[in-house]
PDB file of C-alpha atoms in Angstrom:
ATOM      1  CA  MET Y   1      22.858  12.249  15.108  1.00 65.00           C
ATOM      2  CA  MET Y   2      23.142  14.841  12.516  1.00 72.00           C
ATOM      3  CA  PHE Y   3      23.866  12.331   9.897  1.00 75.00           C
ATOM      4  CA  ALA Y   4      20.429  10.308  10.953  1.00 71.00           C
ATOM      5  CA  GLY Y   5      18.422  13.578  10.600  1.00 74.00           C
ATOM      6  CA  ALA Y   6      19.935  14.288   7.421  1.00 81.00           C
ATOM      7  CA  SER Y   7      19.117  10.759   6.016  1.00 78.00           C
ATOM      8  CA  GLY Y   8      15.527  11.063   7.524  1.00 75.00           C
ATOM      9  CA  LEU Y   9      14.812  14.122   6.094  1.00 80.00           C
ATOM     10  CA  LEU Y  10      16.125  13.003   2.464  1.00 83.00           C
ATOM     11  CA  LEU Y  11      14.241   9.859   3.005  1.00 79.00           C
ATOM     12  CA  LEU Y  12      10.912  12.120   3.778  1.00 79.00           C
ATOM     13  CA  VAL Y  13      11.266  14.354   0.853  1.00 81.00           C
ATOM     14  CA  GLY Y  14      12.167  11.690  -1.699  1.00 82.00           C
ATOM     15  CA  PHE Y  15       8.944   9.795  -0.538  1.00 83.00           C
ATOM     16  CA  GLY Y  16       7.246  13.024  -0.787  1.00 84.00           C
ATOM     17  CA  VAL Y  17       8.166  13.651  -4.282  1.00 85.00           C
ATOM     18  CA  ILE Y  18       8.153   9.986  -5.325  1.00 88.00           C
ATOM     19  CA  GLY Y  19       4.960   8.233  -3.476  1.00 88.00           C
ATOM     20  CA  PRO Y  20       2.168  10.511  -5.226  1.00 90.00           C
ATOM     21  CA  VAL Y  21       3.852  10.234  -8.413  1.00 91.00           C
ATOM     22  CA  VAL Y  22       3.999   6.691  -8.308  1.00 92.00           C
ATOM     23  CA  ALA Y  23       0.124   6.614  -7.311  1.00 91.00           C
ATOM     24  CA  GLY Y  24      -0.650   8.442 -10.114  1.00 92.00           C
ATOM     25  CA  ILE Y  25       1.106   6.465 -12.595  1.00 93.00           C
ATOM     26  CA  TYR Y  26      -0.397   3.340 -10.837  1.00 92.00           C
ATOM     27  CA  LEU Y  27      -3.970   4.349 -11.028  1.00 91.00           C
ATOM     28  CA  MET Y  28      -3.515   6.032 -15.029  1.00 91.00           C
ATOM     29  CA  VAL Y  29      -1.996   2.261 -15.758  1.00 90.00           C
ATOM     30  CA  ARG Y  30      -5.197   0.673 -14.058  1.00 88.00           C
ATOM     31  CA  LEU Y  31      -7.658   2.802 -15.486  1.00 86.00           C
ATOM     32  CA  ASN Y  32      -6.064   2.389 -19.329  1.00 84.00           C
ATOM     33  CA  ARG Y  33      -5.600  -1.354 -19.017  1.00 80.00           C
ATOM     34  CA  ARG Y  34      -9.483  -1.506 -17.968  1.00 74.00           C
ATOM     35  CA  ALA Y  35     -10.444   0.647 -20.863  1.00 71.00           C
ATOM     36  CA  ASN Y  36      -8.424  -1.203 -23.460  1.00 68.00           C
ATOM     37  CA  PRO Y  37      -7.835  -4.681 -21.564  1.00 58.00           C
ATOM     38  CA  TRP Y  38      -5.924  -6.066 -24.823  1.00 56.00           C
ATOM     39  CA  THR Y  39      -3.326  -3.329 -25.228  1.00 51.00           C
TER      40      THR Y  39
ATOM     41  CA  MET N   1     -28.811 -12.115   7.446  1.00 62.00           C
ATOM     42  CA  SER N   2     -27.351 -11.454   3.902  1.00 71.00           C
ATOM     43  CA  VAL N   3     -25.852 -13.459   1.512  1.00 72.00           C
ATOM     44  CA  ASP N   4     -22.198 -13.003   1.479  1.00 77.00           C
ATOM     45  CA  LEU N   5     -19.222 -14.816  -0.308  1.00 81.00           C
ATOM     46  CA  THR N   6     -19.277 -17.698   1.802  1.00 83.00           C
ATOM     47  CA  HIS N   7     -22.799 -18.842   0.283  1.00 84.00           C
ATOM     48  CA  PRO N   8     -22.062 -22.225  -1.090  1.00 84.00           C
ATOM     49  CA  LEU N   9     -23.371 -20.975  -4.546  1.00 86.00           C
ATOM     50  CA  VAL N  10     -20.801 -18.155  -4.639  1.00 87.00           C
ATOM     51  CA  ALA N  11     -18.237 -20.646  -3.064  1.00 87.00           C
ATOM     52  CA  ASP N  12     -18.535 -23.384  -5.353  1.00 88.00           C
ATOM     53  CA  TYR N  13     -18.451 -20.483  -8.084  1.00 89.00           C
ATOM     54  CA  LEU N  14     -15.338 -18.750  -6.851  1.00 89.00           C
ATOM     55  CA  HIS N  15     -13.571 -21.870  -6.967  1.00 88.00           C
ATOM     56  CA  ARG N  16     -14.269 -22.798 -10.293  1.00 88.00           C
ATOM     57  CA  LEU N  17     -13.360 -19.423 -11.321  1.00 88.00           C
ATOM     58  CA  GLU N  18      -9.907 -19.899  -9.613  1.00 87.00           C
ATOM     59  CA  THR N  19      -9.420 -23.089 -11.378  1.00 87.00           C
ATOM     60  CA  ALA N  20     -10.338 -21.929 -14.644  1.00 86.00           C
ATOM     61  CA  ALA N  21      -8.218 -18.734 -14.093  1.00 86.00           C
ATOM     62  CA  ALA N  22      -5.248 -20.777 -13.677  1.00 85.00           C
ATOM     63  CA  VAL N  23      -4.230 -20.432 -17.306  1.00 84.00           C
ATOM     64  CA  LEU N  24      -3.647 -16.481 -16.869  1.00 83.00           C
ATOM     65  CA  PRO N  25      -0.398 -15.096 -15.215  1.00 82.00           C
ATOM     66  CA  ALA N  26      -0.370 -14.934 -11.615  1.00 82.00           C
ATOM     67  CA  THR N  27      -0.913 -11.011 -11.241  1.00 82.00           C
ATOM     68  CA  ARG N  28      -3.524 -11.105 -13.749  1.00 84.00           C
ATOM     69  CA  ARG N  29      -5.138 -13.946 -12.158  1.00 85.00           C
ATOM     70  CA  GLY N  30      -5.141 -12.422  -8.743  1.00 85.00           C
ATOM     71  CA  ASP N  31      -6.454  -9.069 -10.115  1.00 85.00           C
ATOM     72  CA  LEU N  32      -9.319 -10.897 -11.858  1.00 86.00           C
ATOM     73  CA  VAL N  33     -10.696 -13.010  -9.049  1.00 86.00           C
ATOM     74  CA  ALA N  34     -10.403 -10.082  -6.522  1.00 86.00           C
ATOM     75  CA  GLU N  35     -12.450  -7.803  -9.053  1.00 87.00           C
ATOM     76  CA  ILE N  36     -15.006 -10.658  -9.387  1.00 87.00           C
ATOM     77  CA  ARG N  37     -15.176 -11.099  -5.649  1.00 87.00           C
ATOM     78  CA  GLU N  38     -15.513  -7.420  -5.196  1.00 85.00           C
ATOM     79  CA  HIS N  39     -18.486  -7.251  -7.798  1.00 85.00           C
ATOM     80  CA  LEU N  40     -19.878 -10.196  -6.194  1.00 84.00           C
ATOM     81  CA  THR N  41     -19.818  -8.644  -2.972  1.00 84.00           C
ATOM     82  CA  ASP N  42     -21.374  -5.392  -4.282  1.00 81.00           C
ATOM     83  CA  ALA N  43     -24.333  -7.375  -6.300  1.00 80.00           C
ATOM     84  CA  LEU N  44     -25.180  -9.227  -3.134  1.00 80.00           C
ATOM     85  CA  ALA N  45     -25.292  -6.702  -0.678  1.00 77.00           C
ATOM     86  CA  GLY N  46     -28.670  -6.901   0.742  1.00 71.00           C
ATOM     87  CA  THR N  47     -29.515  -9.997  -0.533  1.00 73.00           C
ATOM     88  CA  GLU N  48     -31.292 -11.726   2.325  1.00 73.00           C
ATOM     89  CA  GLN N  49     -30.684 -15.726   2.719  1.00 71.00           C
ATOM     90  CA  GLY N  50     -33.795 -18.231   1.775  1.00 69.00           C
ATOM     91  CA  ALA N  51     -35.184 -19.222  -1.453  1.00 64.00           C
ATOM     92  CA  ASP N  52     -35.874 -15.773  -2.789  1.00 69.00           C
ATOM     93  CA  GLY N  53     -32.093 -15.134  -1.740  1.00 75.00           C
ATOM     94  CA  GLU N  54     -31.032 -18.251  -3.686  1.00 78.00           C
ATOM     95  CA  ALA N  55     -32.895 -17.057  -7.045  1.00 78.00           C
ATOM     96  CA  ALA N  56     -30.981 -13.523  -6.839  1.00 79.00           C
ATOM     97  CA  VAL N  57     -27.639 -15.274  -6.106  1.00 83.00           C
ATOM     98  CA  ARG N  58     -28.299 -17.449  -9.193  1.00 84.00           C
ATOM     99  CA  ALA N  59     -29.618 -14.446 -11.149  1.00 81.00           C
ATOM    100  CA  VAL N  60     -26.313 -12.622 -10.257  1.00 83.00           C
ATOM    101  CA  LEU N  61     -24.053 -15.586 -11.141  1.00 85.00           C
ATOM    102  CA  ASP N  62     -26.002 -15.889 -14.524  1.00 82.00           C
ATOM    103  CA  ARG N  63     -25.544 -12.333 -15.231  1.00 81.00           C
ATOM    104  CA  LEU N  64     -21.668 -12.692 -14.791  1.00 81.00           C
ATOM    105  CA  GLY N  65     -21.383 -15.612 -17.086  1.00 84.00           C
ATOM    106  CA  THR N  66     -19.580 -18.854 -16.372  1.00 85.00           C
ATOM    107  CA  PRO N  67     -15.798 -18.872 -15.081  1.00 87.00           C
ATOM    108  CA  ASP N  68     -14.496 -20.227 -18.553  1.00 85.00           C
ATOM    109  CA  GLU N  69     -16.192 -17.532 -20.418  1.00 84.00           C
ATOM    110  CA  ILE N  70     -14.879 -14.805 -17.907  1.00 86.00           C
ATOM    111  CA  VAL N  71     -11.159 -16.415 -18.125  1.00 85.00           C
ATOM    112  CA  ALA N  72     -11.720 -16.490 -21.982  1.00 83.00           C
ATOM    113  CA  ALA N  73     -12.655 -12.533 -22.205  1.00 82.00           C
ATOM    114  CA  GLU N  74      -9.422 -11.987 -19.813  1.00 78.00           C
ATOM    115  CA  GLY N  75      -7.835 -13.306 -22.637  1.00 70.00           C
ATOM    116  CA  ALA N  76      -6.044 -16.820 -21.922  1.00 51.00           C
ATOM    117  CA  GLY N  77      -2.726 -17.105 -23.238  1.00 49.00           C
ATOM    118  CA  GLY N  78      -0.906 -14.466 -20.844  1.00 47.00           C
ATOM    119  CA  GLY N  79      -1.751 -11.295 -22.549  1.00 47.00           C
ATOM    120  CA  GLY N  80      -0.366 -12.393 -25.895  1.00 43.00           C
ATOM    121  CA  GLU N  81      -3.098 -12.603 -29.178  1.00 42.00           C
ATOM    122  CA  PRO N  82      -6.468 -11.240 -27.637  1.00 41.00           C
ATOM    123  CA  PRO N  83      -9.038 -14.112 -28.142  1.00 45.00           C
ATOM    124  CA  ALA N  84     -11.541 -14.281 -31.074  1.00 44.00           C
ATOM    125  CA  SER N  85     -14.245 -12.600 -28.938  1.00 43.00           C
ATOM    126  CA  ALA N  86     -12.433  -9.540 -27.817  1.00 42.00           C
ATOM    127  CA  ILE N  87     -11.455  -9.132 -31.626  1.00 40.00           C
ATOM    128  CA  GLN N  88     -15.353  -9.236 -32.468  1.00 44.00           C
ATOM    129  CA  PRO N  89     -17.132  -5.943 -31.249  1.00 42.00           C
ATOM    130  CA  ALA N  90     -18.842  -7.891 -28.566  1.00 46.00           C
ATOM    131  CA  ALA N  91     -20.442  -6.817 -25.513  1.00 50.00           C
ATOM    132  CA  PRO N  92     -17.979  -5.852 -22.534  1.00 52.00           C
ATOM    133  CA  PRO N  93     -18.193  -8.754 -19.692  1.00 56.00           C
ATOM    134  CA  SER N  94     -21.242  -8.047 -17.541  1.00 54.00           C
ATOM    135  CA  TRP N  95     -19.186  -8.324 -14.403  1.00 57.00           C
ATOM    136  CA  ARG N  96     -17.326  -4.864 -15.631  1.00 56.00           C
ATOM    137  CA  PRO N  97     -19.623  -1.818 -15.005  1.00 52.00           C
ATOM    138  CA  SER N  98     -20.269  -0.428 -18.404  1.00 48.00           C
ATOM    139  CA  PRO N  99     -19.583   3.411 -18.285  1.00 46.00           C
ATOM    140  CA  PRO N 100     -21.837   5.359 -20.321  1.00 44.00           C
ATOM    141  CA  GLY N 101     -20.892   7.009 -23.628  1.00 42.00           C
ATOM    142  CA  PRO N 102     -19.882   5.476 -27.104  1.00 41.00           C
ATOM    143  CA  ALA N 103     -16.214   5.029 -26.868  1.00 47.00           C
ATOM    144  CA  PRO N 104     -15.530   2.621 -23.810  1.00 48.00           C
ATOM    145  CA  GLY N 105     -12.019   3.147 -24.364  1.00 48.00           C
ATOM    146  CA  ARG N 106     -12.222   7.098 -23.518  1.00 54.00           C
ATOM    147  CA  ALA N 107     -15.369   6.872 -21.418  1.00 67.00           C
ATOM    148  CA  VAL N 108     -13.301   5.746 -18.298  1.00 74.00           C
ATOM    149  CA  TRP N 109     -11.619   9.163 -18.203  1.00 82.00           C
ATOM    150  CA  GLY N 110     -13.933  11.624 -16.858  1.00 84.00           C
ATOM    151  CA  PRO N 111     -12.951  14.751 -15.276  1.00 88.00           C
ATOM    152  CA  VAL N 112     -12.550  13.266 -11.727  1.00 88.00           C
ATOM    153  CA  GLU N 113     -10.274  10.808 -12.792  1.00 88.00           C
ATOM    154  CA  VAL N 114      -8.039  13.177 -14.960  1.00 90.00           C
ATOM    155  CA  ILE N 115      -7.884  15.812 -12.007  1.00 91.00           C
ATOM    156  CA  ALA N 116      -6.867  12.669  -9.836  1.00 90.00           C
ATOM    157  CA  VAL N 117      -4.223  11.591 -11.838  1.00 91.00           C
ATOM    158  CA  VAL N 118      -2.661  14.981 -12.729  1.00 91.00           C
ATOM    159  CA  GLY N 119      -3.202  16.314  -9.221  1.00 90.00           C
ATOM    160  CA  LEU N 120      -1.161  13.517  -7.941  1.00 89.00           C
ATOM    161  CA  THR N 121       1.671  13.488 -10.695  1.00 89.00           C
ATOM    162  CA  LEU N 122       1.885  17.045 -11.960  1.00 89.00           C
ATOM    163  CA  GLY N 123       0.234  18.686  -8.759  1.00 86.00           C
ATOM    164  CA  ASN N 124       2.760  17.305  -6.568  1.00 83.00           C
ATOM    165  CA  PHE N 125       5.442  19.796  -8.483  1.00 87.00           C
ATOM    166  CA  VAL N 126       2.983  22.647  -9.057  1.00 87.00           C
ATOM    167  CA  LEU N 127       1.304  22.426  -5.655  1.00 85.00           C
ATOM    168  CA  PRO N 128       3.250  20.384  -3.347  1.00 83.00           C
ATOM    169  CA  VAL N 129       1.029  18.711  -0.706  1.00 83.00           C
ATOM    170  CA  VAL N 130      -2.071  20.526  -1.989  1.00 88.00           C
ATOM    171  CA  GLY N 131      -2.169  18.666  -5.223  1.00 88.00           C
ATOM    172  CA  PRO N 132      -1.588  15.270  -3.944  1.00 89.00           C
ATOM    173  CA  VAL N 133      -4.381  15.845  -1.737  1.00 90.00           C
ATOM    174  CA  ILE N 134      -6.973  16.785  -3.969  1.00 91.00           C
ATOM    175  CA  GLY N 135      -5.868  13.970  -6.357  1.00 90.00           C
ATOM    176  CA  LEU N 136      -6.337  11.477  -3.618  1.00 91.00           C
ATOM    177  CA  ALA N 137      -9.772  13.224  -2.715  1.00 92.00           C
ATOM    178  CA  CYS N 138     -10.742  12.624  -6.326  1.00 91.00           C
ATOM    179  CA  VAL N 139      -9.674   9.131  -6.537  1.00 90.00           C
ATOM    180  CA  TRP N 140     -11.911   8.501  -3.582  1.00 91.00           C
ATOM    181  CA  VAL N 141     -15.118  10.536  -5.169  1.00 89.00           C
ATOM    182  CA  SER N 142     -14.513   8.252  -8.339  1.00 87.00           C
ATOM    183  CA  SER N 143     -15.814   5.144  -8.936  1.00 84.00           C
ATOM    184  CA  GLN N 144     -13.854   4.053 -11.761  1.00 83.00           C
ATOM    185  CA  TRP N 145     -11.281   2.553  -9.566  1.00 85.00           C
ATOM    186  CA  SER N 146     -11.789  -0.208  -7.477  1.00 86.00           C
ATOM    187  CA  ARG N 147     -11.279   0.033  -3.457  1.00 86.00           C
ATOM    188  CA  ARG N 148      -7.993  -2.095  -3.600  1.00 88.00           C
ATOM    189  CA  GLU N 149      -6.404   0.258  -6.074  1.00 89.00           C
ATOM    190  CA  LYS N 150      -7.625   3.256  -3.949  1.00 90.00           C
ATOM    191  CA  VAL N 151      -5.908   1.961  -1.068  1.00 92.00           C
ATOM    192  CA  VAL N 152      -2.783   1.215  -2.932  1.00 91.00           C
ATOM    193  CA  ALA N 153      -2.802   4.655  -4.505  1.00 91.00           C
ATOM    194  CA  THR N 154      -3.512   6.303  -1.088  1.00 91.00           C
ATOM    195  CA  LEU N 155      -0.503   4.481   0.599  1.00 91.00           C
ATOM    196  CA  TRP N 156       1.859   5.381  -2.009  1.00 90.00           C
ATOM    197  CA  GLY N 157       0.350   9.034  -1.826  1.00 87.00           C
ATOM    198  CA  LEU N 158       0.754   9.196   1.928  1.00 87.00           C
ATOM    199  CA  ALA N 159       4.349   7.307   1.741  1.00 84.00           C
ATOM    200  CA  ALA N 160       6.079  10.697   3.238  1.00 83.00           C
ATOM    201  CA  PRO N 161       3.872  10.824   6.263  1.00 83.00           C
ATOM    202  CA  ILE N 162       4.133   7.182   6.622  1.00 86.00           C
ATOM    203  CA  VAL N 163       7.871   7.487   6.772  1.00 82.00           C
ATOM    204  CA  LEU N 164       7.592  10.056   8.953  1.00 82.00           C
ATOM    205  CA  ALA N 165       5.854   8.368  11.339  1.00 86.00           C
ATOM    206  CA  LEU N 166       7.796   5.236  10.956  1.00 86.00           C
ATOM    207  CA  LEU N 167      11.089   7.374  11.808  1.00 81.00           C
ATOM    208  CA  ALA N 168       9.442   8.938  14.659  1.00 84.00           C
ATOM    209  CA  MET N 169       8.498   6.163  16.150  1.00 89.00           C
ATOM    210  CA  ALA N 170      12.211   4.521  15.818  1.00 86.00           C
ATOM    211  CA  ALA N 171      13.545   7.667  16.877  1.00 84.00           C
ATOM    212  CA  LEU N 172      11.401   7.642  20.124  1.00 89.00           C
ATOM    213  CA  LEU N 173      12.108   3.995  20.864  1.00 91.00           C
ATOM    214  CA  ALA N 174      15.912   4.429  20.302  1.00 87.00           C
ATOM    215  CA  PHE N 175      15.914   7.426  22.731  1.00 86.00           C
ATOM    216  CA  ARG N 176      13.765   4.965  25.502  1.00 87.00           C
ATOM    217  CA  VAL N 177      15.970   2.277  25.133  1.00 85.00           C
ATOM    218  CA  GLU N 178      19.142   4.692  25.522  1.00 81.00           C
ATOM    219  CA  ALA N 179      17.551   5.940  28.517  1.00 80.00           C
ATOM    220  CA  GLY N 180      16.813   2.782  29.868  1.00 77.00           C
ATOM    221  CA  SER N 181      20.485   1.515  29.747  1.00 70.00           C
ATOM    222  CA  GLY N 182      21.882   4.843  30.620  1.00 59.00           C
ATOM    223  CA  ALA N 183      20.370   4.679  34.175  1.00 51.00           C
ATOM    224  CA  THR N 184      23.790   3.394  35.313  1.00 51.00           C
ATOM    225  CA  VAL N 185      25.652   6.367  34.524  1.00 49.00           C
ATOM    226  CA  GLU N 186      29.053   5.847  33.430  1.00 50.00           C
ATOM    227  CA  GLN N 187      31.586   7.020  35.886  1.00 52.00           C
ATOM    228  CA  ALA N 188      35.191   7.991  35.201  1.00 51.00           C
ATOM    229  CA  PRO N 189      37.935   5.583  36.460  1.00 55.00           C
ATOM    230  CA  GLN N 190      38.696   6.308  39.633  1.00 56.00           C
ATOM    231  CA  PRO N 191      42.856   6.303  39.775  1.00 55.00           C
ATOM    232  CA  VAL N 192      44.044   3.465  41.729  1.00 54.00           C
ATOM    233  CA  VAL N 193      46.786   4.253  43.814  1.00 52.00           C
ATOM    234  CA  SER N 194      48.062   1.820  46.170  1.00 52.00           C
ATOM    235  CA  GLU N 195      48.217   3.198  49.542  1.00 53.00           C
ATOM    236  CA  ALA N 196      51.754   2.289  50.167  1.00 52.00           C
ATOM    237  CA  PHE N 197      52.718   4.547  47.684  1.00 54.00           C
ATOM    238  CA  ALA N 198      50.157   7.153  48.241  1.00 53.00           C
ATOM    239  CA  PRO N 199      51.411   9.972  50.247  1.00 54.00           C
ATOM    240  CA  GLN N 200      49.313  10.325  53.751  1.00 55.00           C
ATOM    241  CA  SER N 201      50.094  14.014  53.457  1.00 52.00           C
ATOM    242  CA  SER N 202      52.223  16.713  52.384  1.00 51.00           C
ATOM    243  CA  GLU N 203      54.197  16.859  55.422  1.00 51.00           C
ATOM    244  CA  ALA N 204      55.745  13.631  54.615  1.00 50.00           C
ATOM    245  CA  PHE N 205      57.701  15.058  51.983  1.00 54.00           C
ATOM    246  CA  VAL N 206      58.842  18.193  53.797  1.00 53.00           C
ATOM    247  CA  PRO N 207      61.821  17.939  56.345  1.00 54.00           C
ATOM    248  CA  GLN N 208      60.901  18.810  59.821  1.00 54.00           C
ATOM    249  CA  SER N 209      63.033  21.721  60.979  1.00 53.00           C
ATOM    250  CA  SER N 210      64.175  19.771  64.121  1.00 53.00           C
ATOM    251  CA  GLU N 211      65.507  17.020  61.979  1.00 52.00           C
ATOM    252  CA  VAL N 212      67.787  19.245  59.884  1.00 52.00           C
ATOM    253  CA  VAL N 213      70.950  19.393  60.697  1.00 53.00           C
ATOM    254  CA  ALA N 214      73.390  21.927  59.620  1.00 52.00           C
ATOM    255  CA  PRO N 215      76.244  20.607  57.839  1.00 57.00           C
TER     256      PRO N 215
END
């Protein structure tokens, strides 16, 4: 039970840190590609 | 009833676009078609069916250009060498909103877009939770990203709450299953002792005083 709780917490913190960063990079790439489609 | 993507002219146009876009890489093709569909949905919103509606549809499609032109502008050849039309300082394709400003490469980055990206990336470390929330709000305020891009970014941005909800649901489900199967409480195994060997009472082993014969 404790192991499951620790795993869940780790997963939560991981996604909490990585998720928004991935979203930001994704939007940045999309916008840059739209601005300069051939680069 | 307003015109939508099922209108025969629009459906035929989209079909020709998908055929023409077959030369593009799959991801690029999907993005291009999705973008055109979204543009058409926006452009045709409020256009009523009928003779006037058909003229309006034709005008929208004419402004877009032919599917071949769009695919050529998108860069047939898988993103390698840009087509000749891209090398020339030609006008951007009409289906792409032309942002105001002299330099189209930079004009897409307004303050809202910068705050959105910075809030999601650096803001996540400087102001946890608050930074990404501000970033996502700016993403939805901005008009530079398509609805699909906004949804994808939001799903990534909310990955932690989504994971939390999934974990909570899984835990709840597991507890319910456990509680359901735990209705028959395990009983401690009873020692099986044959009655033949079980003493009826302690008296059986205590010699009666009357039977004791003194030597």
